[in-house]
GROMACS .gro file of C-alpha atoms in nm:
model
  350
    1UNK     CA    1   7.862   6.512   3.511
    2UNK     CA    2   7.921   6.133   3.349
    3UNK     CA    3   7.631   6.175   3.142
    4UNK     CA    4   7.728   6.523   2.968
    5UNK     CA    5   8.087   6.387   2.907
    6UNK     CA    6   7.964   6.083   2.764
    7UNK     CA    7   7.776   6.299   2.504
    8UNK     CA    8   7.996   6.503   2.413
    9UNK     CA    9   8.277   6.205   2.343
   10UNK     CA   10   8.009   6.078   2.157
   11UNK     CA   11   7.962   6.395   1.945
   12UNK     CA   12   8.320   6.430   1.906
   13UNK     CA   13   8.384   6.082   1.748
   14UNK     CA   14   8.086   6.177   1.466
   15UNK     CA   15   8.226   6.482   1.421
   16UNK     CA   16   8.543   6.331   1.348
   17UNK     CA   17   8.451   6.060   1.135
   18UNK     CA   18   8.243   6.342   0.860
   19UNK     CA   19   8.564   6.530   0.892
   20UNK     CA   20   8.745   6.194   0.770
   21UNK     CA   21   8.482   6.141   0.518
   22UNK     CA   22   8.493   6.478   0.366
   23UNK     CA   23   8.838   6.435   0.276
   24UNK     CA   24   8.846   6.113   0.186
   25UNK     CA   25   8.907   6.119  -0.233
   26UNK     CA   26   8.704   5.758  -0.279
   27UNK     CA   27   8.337   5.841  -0.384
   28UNK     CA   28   8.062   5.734  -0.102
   29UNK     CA   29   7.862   5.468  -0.292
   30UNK     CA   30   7.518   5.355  -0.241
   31UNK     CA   31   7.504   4.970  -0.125
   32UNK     CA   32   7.384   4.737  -0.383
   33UNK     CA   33   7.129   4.526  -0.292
   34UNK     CA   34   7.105   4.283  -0.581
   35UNK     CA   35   7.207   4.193  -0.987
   36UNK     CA   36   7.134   4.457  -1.212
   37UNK     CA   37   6.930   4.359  -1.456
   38UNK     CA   38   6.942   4.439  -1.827
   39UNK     CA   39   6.670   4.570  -2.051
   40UNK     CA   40   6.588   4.229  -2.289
   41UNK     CA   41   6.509   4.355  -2.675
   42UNK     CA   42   6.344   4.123  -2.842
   43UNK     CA   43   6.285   4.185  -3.250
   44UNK     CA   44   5.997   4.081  -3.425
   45UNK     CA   45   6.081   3.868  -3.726
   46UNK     CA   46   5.881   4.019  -4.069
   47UNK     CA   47   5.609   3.771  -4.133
   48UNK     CA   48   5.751   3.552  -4.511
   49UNK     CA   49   5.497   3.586  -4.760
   50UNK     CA   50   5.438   3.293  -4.953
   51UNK     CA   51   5.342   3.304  -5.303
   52UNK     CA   52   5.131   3.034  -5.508
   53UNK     CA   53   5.289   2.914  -5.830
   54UNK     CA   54   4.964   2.949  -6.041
   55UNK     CA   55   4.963   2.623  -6.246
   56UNK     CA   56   5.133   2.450  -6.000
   57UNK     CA   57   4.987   2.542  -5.646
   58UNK     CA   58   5.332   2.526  -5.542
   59UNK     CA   59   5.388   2.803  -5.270
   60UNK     CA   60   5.768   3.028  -5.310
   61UNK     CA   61   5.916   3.274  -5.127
   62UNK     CA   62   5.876   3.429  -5.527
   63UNK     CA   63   5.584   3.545  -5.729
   64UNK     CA   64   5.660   3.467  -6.042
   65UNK     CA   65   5.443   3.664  -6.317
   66UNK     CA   66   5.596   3.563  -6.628
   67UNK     CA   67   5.382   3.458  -6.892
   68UNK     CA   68   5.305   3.082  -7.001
   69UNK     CA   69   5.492   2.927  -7.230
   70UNK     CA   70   5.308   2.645  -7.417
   71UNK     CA   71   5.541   2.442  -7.657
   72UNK     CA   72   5.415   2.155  -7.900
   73UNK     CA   73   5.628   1.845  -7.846
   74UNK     CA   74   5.715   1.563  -8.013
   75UNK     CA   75   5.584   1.247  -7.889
   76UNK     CA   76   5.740   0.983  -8.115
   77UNK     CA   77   5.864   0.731  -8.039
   78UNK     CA   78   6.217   0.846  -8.137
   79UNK     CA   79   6.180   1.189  -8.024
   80UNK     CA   80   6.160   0.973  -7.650
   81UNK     CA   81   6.292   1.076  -7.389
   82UNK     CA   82   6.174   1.479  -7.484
   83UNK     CA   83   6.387   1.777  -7.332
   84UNK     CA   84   6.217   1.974  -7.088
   85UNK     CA   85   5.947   1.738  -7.018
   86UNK     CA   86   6.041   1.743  -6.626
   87UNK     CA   87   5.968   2.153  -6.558
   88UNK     CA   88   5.688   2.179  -6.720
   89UNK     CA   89   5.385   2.288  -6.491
   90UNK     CA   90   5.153   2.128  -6.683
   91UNK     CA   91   5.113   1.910  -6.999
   92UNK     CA   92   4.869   1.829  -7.270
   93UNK     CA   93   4.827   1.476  -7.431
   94UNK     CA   94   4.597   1.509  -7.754
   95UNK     CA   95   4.595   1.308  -8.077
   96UNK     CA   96   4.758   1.448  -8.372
   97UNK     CA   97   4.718   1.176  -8.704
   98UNK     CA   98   4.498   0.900  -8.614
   99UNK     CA   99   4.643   0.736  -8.240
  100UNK     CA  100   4.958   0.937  -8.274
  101UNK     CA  101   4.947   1.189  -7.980
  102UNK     CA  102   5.154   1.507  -7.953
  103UNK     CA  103   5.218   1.658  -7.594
  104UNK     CA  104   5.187   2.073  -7.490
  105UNK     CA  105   5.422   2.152  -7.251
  106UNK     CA  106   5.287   2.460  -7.047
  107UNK     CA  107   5.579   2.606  -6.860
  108UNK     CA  108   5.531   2.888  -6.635
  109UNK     CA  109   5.736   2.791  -6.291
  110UNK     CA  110   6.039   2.760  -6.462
  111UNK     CA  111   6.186   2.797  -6.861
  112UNK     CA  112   6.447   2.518  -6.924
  113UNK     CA  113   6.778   2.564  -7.112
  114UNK     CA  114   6.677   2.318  -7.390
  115UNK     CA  115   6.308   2.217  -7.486
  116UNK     CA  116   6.199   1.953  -7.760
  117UNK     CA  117   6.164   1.809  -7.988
  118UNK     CA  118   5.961   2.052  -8.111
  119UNK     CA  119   5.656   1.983  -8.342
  120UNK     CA  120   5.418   2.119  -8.567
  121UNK     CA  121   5.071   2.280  -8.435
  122UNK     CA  122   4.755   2.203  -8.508
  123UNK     CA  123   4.424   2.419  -8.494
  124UNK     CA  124   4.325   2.324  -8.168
  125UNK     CA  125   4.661   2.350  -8.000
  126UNK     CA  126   4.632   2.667  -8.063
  127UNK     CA  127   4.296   2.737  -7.939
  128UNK     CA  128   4.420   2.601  -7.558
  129UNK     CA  129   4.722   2.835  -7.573
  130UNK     CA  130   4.465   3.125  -7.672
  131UNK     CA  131   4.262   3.031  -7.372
  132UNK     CA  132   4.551   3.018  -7.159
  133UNK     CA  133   4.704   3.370  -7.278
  134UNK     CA  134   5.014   3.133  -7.377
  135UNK     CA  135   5.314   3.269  -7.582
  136UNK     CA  136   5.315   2.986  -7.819
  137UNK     CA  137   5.554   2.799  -7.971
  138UNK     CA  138   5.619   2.501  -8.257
  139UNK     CA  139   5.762   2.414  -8.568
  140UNK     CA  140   5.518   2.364  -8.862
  141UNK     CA  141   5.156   2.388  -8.862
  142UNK     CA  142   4.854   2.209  -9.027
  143UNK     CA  143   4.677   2.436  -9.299
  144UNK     CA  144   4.414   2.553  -8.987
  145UNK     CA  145   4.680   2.607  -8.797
  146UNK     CA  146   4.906   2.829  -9.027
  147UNK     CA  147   4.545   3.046  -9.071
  148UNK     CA  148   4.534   3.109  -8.710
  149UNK     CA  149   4.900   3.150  -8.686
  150UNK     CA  150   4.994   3.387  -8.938
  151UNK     CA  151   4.646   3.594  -8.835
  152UNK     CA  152   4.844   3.666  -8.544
  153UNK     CA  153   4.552   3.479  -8.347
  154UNK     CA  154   4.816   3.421  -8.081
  155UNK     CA  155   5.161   3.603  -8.009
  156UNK     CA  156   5.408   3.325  -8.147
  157UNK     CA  157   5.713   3.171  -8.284
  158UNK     CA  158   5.790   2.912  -8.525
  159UNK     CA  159   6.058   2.686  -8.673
  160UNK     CA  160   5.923   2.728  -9.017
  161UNK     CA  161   6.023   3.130  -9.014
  162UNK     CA  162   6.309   3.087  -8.775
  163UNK     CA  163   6.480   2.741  -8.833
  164UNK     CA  164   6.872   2.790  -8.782
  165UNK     CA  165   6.858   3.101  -8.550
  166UNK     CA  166   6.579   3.086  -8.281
  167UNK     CA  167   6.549   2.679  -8.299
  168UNK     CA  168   6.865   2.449  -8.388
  169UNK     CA  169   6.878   2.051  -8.541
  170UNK     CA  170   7.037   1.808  -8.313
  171UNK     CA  171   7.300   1.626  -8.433
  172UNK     CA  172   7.175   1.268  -8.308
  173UNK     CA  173   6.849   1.256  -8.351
  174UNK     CA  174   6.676   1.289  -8.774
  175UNK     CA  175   6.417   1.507  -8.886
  176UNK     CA  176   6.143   1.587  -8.786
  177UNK     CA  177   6.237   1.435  -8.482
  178UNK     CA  178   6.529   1.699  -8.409
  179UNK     CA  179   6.457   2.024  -8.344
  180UNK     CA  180   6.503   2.234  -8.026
  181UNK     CA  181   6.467   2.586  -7.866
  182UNK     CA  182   6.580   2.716  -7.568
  183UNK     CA  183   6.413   2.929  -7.296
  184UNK     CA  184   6.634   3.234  -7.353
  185UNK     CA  185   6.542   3.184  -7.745
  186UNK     CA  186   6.145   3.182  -7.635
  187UNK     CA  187   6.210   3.520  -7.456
  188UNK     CA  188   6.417   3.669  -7.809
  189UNK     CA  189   6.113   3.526  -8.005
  190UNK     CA  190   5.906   3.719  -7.775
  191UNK     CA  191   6.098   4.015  -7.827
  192UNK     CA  192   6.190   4.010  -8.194
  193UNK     CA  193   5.744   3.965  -8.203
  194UNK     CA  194   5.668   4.265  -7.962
  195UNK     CA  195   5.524   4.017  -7.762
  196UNK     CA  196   5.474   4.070  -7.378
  197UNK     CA  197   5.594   3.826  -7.170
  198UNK     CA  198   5.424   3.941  -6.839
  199UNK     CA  199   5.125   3.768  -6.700
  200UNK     CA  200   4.806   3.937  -6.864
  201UNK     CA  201   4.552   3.683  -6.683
  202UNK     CA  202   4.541   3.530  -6.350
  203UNK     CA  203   4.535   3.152  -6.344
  204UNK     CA  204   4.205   2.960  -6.372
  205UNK     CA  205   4.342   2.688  -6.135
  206UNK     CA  206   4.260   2.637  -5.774
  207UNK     CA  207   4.469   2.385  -5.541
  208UNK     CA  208   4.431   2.223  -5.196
  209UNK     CA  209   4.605   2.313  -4.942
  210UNK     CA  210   4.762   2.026  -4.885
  211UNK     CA  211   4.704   1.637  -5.041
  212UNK     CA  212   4.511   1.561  -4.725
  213UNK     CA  213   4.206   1.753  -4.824
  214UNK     CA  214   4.209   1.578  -5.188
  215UNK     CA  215   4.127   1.213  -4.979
  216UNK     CA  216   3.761   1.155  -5.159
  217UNK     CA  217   3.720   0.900  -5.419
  218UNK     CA  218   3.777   0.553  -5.469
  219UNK     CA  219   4.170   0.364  -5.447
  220UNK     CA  220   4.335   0.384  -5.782
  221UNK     CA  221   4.723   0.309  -5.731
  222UNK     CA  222   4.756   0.214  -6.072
  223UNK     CA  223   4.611   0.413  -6.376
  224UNK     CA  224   4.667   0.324  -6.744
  225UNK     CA  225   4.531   0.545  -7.049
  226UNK     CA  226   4.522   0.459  -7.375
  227UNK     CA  227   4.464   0.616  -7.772
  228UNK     CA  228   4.473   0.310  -7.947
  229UNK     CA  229   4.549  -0.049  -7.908
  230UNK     CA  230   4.951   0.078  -7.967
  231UNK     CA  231   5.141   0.024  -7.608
  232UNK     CA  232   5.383   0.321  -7.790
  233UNK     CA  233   5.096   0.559  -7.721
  234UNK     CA  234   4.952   0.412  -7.386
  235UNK     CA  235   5.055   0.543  -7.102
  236UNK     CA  236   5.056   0.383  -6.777
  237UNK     CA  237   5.097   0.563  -6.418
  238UNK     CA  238   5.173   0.387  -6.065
  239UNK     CA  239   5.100   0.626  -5.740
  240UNK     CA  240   5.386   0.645  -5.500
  241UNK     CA  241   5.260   0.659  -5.179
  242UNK     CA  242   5.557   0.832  -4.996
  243UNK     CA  243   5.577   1.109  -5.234
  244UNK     CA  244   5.248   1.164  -5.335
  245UNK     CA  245   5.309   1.197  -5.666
  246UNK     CA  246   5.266   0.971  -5.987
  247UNK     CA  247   5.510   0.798  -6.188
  248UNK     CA  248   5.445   0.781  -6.564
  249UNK     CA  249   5.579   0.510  -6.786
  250UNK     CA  250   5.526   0.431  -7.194
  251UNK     CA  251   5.562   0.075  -7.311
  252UNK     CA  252   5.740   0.001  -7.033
  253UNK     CA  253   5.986   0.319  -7.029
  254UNK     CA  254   6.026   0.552  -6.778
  255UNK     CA  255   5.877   0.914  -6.881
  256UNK     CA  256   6.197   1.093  -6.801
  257UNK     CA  257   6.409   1.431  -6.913
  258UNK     CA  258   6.674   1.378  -7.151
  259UNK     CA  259   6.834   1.691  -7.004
  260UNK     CA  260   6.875   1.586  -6.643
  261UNK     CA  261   6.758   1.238  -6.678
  262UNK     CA  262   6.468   1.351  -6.394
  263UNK     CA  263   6.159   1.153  -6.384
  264UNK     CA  264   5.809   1.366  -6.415
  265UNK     CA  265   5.672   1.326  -6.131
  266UNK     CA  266   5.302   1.453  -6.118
  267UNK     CA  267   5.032   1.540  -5.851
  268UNK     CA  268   4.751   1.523  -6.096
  269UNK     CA  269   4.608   1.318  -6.401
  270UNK     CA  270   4.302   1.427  -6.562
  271UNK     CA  271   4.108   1.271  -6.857
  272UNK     CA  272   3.875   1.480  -7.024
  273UNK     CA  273   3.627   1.309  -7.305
  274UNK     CA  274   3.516   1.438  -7.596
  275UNK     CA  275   3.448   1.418  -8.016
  276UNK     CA  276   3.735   1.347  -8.259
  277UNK     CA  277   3.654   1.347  -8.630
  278UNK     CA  278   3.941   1.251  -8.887
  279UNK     CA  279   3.964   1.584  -9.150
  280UNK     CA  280   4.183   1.426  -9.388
  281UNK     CA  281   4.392   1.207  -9.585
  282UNK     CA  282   4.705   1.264  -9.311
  283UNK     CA  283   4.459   1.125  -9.021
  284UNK     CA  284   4.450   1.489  -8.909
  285UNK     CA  285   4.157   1.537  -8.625
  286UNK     CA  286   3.935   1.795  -8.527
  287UNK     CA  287   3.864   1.760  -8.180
  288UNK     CA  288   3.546   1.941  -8.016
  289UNK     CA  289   3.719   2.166  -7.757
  290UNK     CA  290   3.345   2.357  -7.703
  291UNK     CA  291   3.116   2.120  -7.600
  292UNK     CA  292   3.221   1.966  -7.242
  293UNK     CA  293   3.160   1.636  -7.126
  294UNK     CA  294   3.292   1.359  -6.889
  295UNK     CA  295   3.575   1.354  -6.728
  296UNK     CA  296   3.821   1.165  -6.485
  297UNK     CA  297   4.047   1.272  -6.191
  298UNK     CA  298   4.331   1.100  -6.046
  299UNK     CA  299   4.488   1.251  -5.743
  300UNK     CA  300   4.631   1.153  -5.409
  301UNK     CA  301   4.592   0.795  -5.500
  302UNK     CA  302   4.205   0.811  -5.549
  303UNK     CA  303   3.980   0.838  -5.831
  304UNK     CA  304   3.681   1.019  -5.886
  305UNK     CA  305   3.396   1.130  -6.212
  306UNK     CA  306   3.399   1.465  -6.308
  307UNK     CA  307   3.327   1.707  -6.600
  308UNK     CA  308   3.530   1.897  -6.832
  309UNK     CA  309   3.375   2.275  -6.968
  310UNK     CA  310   3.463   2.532  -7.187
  311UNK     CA  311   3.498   2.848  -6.935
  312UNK     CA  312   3.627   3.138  -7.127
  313UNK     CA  313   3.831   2.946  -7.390
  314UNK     CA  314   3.974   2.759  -7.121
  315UNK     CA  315   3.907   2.390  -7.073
  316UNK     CA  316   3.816   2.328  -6.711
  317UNK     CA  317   3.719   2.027  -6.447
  318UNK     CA  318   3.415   2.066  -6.273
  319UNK     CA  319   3.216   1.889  -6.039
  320UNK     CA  320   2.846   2.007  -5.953
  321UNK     CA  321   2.917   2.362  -6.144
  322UNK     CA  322   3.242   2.418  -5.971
  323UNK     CA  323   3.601   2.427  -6.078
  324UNK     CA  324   3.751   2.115  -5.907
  325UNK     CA  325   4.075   2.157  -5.665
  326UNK     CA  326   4.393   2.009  -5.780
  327UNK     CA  327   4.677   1.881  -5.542
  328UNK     CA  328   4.993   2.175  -5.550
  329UNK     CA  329   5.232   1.999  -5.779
  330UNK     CA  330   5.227   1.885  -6.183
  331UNK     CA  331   4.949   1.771  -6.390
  332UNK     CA  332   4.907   1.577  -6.660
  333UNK     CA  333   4.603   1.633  -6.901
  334UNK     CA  334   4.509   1.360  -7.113
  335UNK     CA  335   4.200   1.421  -7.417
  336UNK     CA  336   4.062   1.136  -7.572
  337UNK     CA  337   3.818   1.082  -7.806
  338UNK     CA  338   3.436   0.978  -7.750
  339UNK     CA  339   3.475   0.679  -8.014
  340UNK     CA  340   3.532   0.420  -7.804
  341UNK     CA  341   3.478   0.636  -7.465
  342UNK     CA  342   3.700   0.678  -7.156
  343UNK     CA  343   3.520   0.388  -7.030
  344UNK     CA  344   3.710   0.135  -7.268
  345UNK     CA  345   4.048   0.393  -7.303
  346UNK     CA  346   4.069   0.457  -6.895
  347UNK     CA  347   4.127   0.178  -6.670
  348UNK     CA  348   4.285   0.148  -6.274
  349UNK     CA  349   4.313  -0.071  -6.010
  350UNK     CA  350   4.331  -0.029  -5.642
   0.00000   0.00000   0.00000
């Protein structure tokens, strides 16, 4: 008899306690036996492409495929300091009369507000901006150079046709020392010519990767290149460690940008040999842009010999039949003539 009661009391008090449940209005939860954890999302970030600046080596977020832009610029003495001079990729020393050298501004990366002065073009300045697919531009010409010119040899522009409108005369500086375009004029002249201005030609440039991989030569911290026995046309460069660039300086003048005052600052010198042969009674040259020969290279603090070659119009360093690598930044291209050798115009120190 105990043990049946005790069951059924037992029964009764479950019974009671579903009926207490059932109309309870609270909701019967399930215990919770730890932190709930949330579903991390993680996004993938889009891989940046990098573009190569291709005179430069410079790598940009960018491509940029505008065409180059060579300009002849004055490199007298009072056309010093020039406008421009700091953006452009790449620059061209060559003799004009005699020792007096004229400079070709290639710009590509960038197209300043204000380039100059600007100067008359010779035969063979024209003959590099053909090879380089350049949209040219200068003001004057030699009687070769008006032939070419005016044969529409290469898309162009000149002062002589558009003095006043597309190029203006600075107030401060005299004739011919004085005259000046701007980039947005180089893109009318391109326009008012039919002239494309997108890149018809990939680059015939390779770089490094980076300056480490340029470490083979022989120390040269200090470089100093000269047309003549005139310090006005000698130019002298000192390496700056820290930067990895070069500093370039004329009779003891910093090579700077009369726009922003900016020094050029460059990753590359090259000195390319070859014939010069006075035409006439101006001390106008013709200089042998065909034939090759020896060469020089100045980068990353070191020197080394090269060669220079005519590949498909375009003049090129080599070394053992292969286009040499240049460090990603500026370079400076210096041409000097055979008579008396880079041996006697070219010297460095460690």
């Amino acid at each position: 008899m105990r043990r049946k009661w005790k069951g059924w009391f037992v029964g009764l008090t479950a019974a009671i306690l579903l009926l207490t449940a059932c109309n309870n209005d609270e909701e019967v939860k399930e215990p919770v036996t730890g932190p709930l954890e949330e579903e991390e999302i993680v996004q993938e970030e889009e891989p940046v492409t990098s573009y190569a600046a291709p005179f430069t080596g410079i790598l940009s977020e960018e491509e940029t495929t505008r065409r180059p832009v060579l300009v002849t610029i004055n490199n007298h003495p009072l056309a010093r300091p020039q406008s421009g001079i700091s953006d452009a990729d790449i620059v061209y020393e060559l003799a004009a009369e005699g020792n007096v050298t004229r400079l070709l501004a290639l710009f590509q990366s960038e197209l300043p507000e204000e380039i100059g002065p600007v100067r008359s073009a010779r035969d063979y300045f024209v003959h590099i901006s053909k090879g380089l697919d350049a949209f040219y531009v200068a003001h004057g010409y030699s009687p070769d150079a008006q032939q070419l010119l005016q044969s529409n040899f290469v898309d162009n522009v000149n002062g002589m046709q558009y003095d006043g409108t597309l190029f203006w005369r600075s107030k401060d500086r005299r004739a011919p020392h004085n005259s000046y375009i701007s980039g947005e004029n180089i893109l009318a002249g391109a326009e008012k010519t039919d002239s494309t201005m997108e890149m018809d030609q990939p680059s015939p440039f390779s770089f490094h990767e980076s300056i480490e991989d340029a470490k083979i030569g022989d120390q040269a911290s200090t470089i100093t290149v000269s047309y003549s026995a005139d310090p006005k046309f000698t130019s002298n460069y000192s390496y700056d460690v820290l930067n990895g660039t070069y500093e370039r300086t004329v009779n003891d003048v910093l090579t700077i940008d009369k726009v922003n005052d900016a020094p050029v600052e460059l990753s590359n010198i090259l000195v390319f040999e070859t014939a010069h042969r006075t035409i006439d009674n101006e001390g106008r040259q013709a200089v042998d842009l065909e034939t090759g020969g020896k060469g020089m290279l100045f980068q990353a603090g070191l020197v080394k010999a090269i060669e220079w070659e005519n590949k498909d119009d375009i003049l090129m360093p080599m070394e053992n039949g292969s286009p040499v690598k240049l460090v990603p930044g500026k370079t400076w291209i210096h041409i000097v003539s055979t008579k008396p050798g880079m041996d006697q115009s070219v010297t460095f120190m460690p």
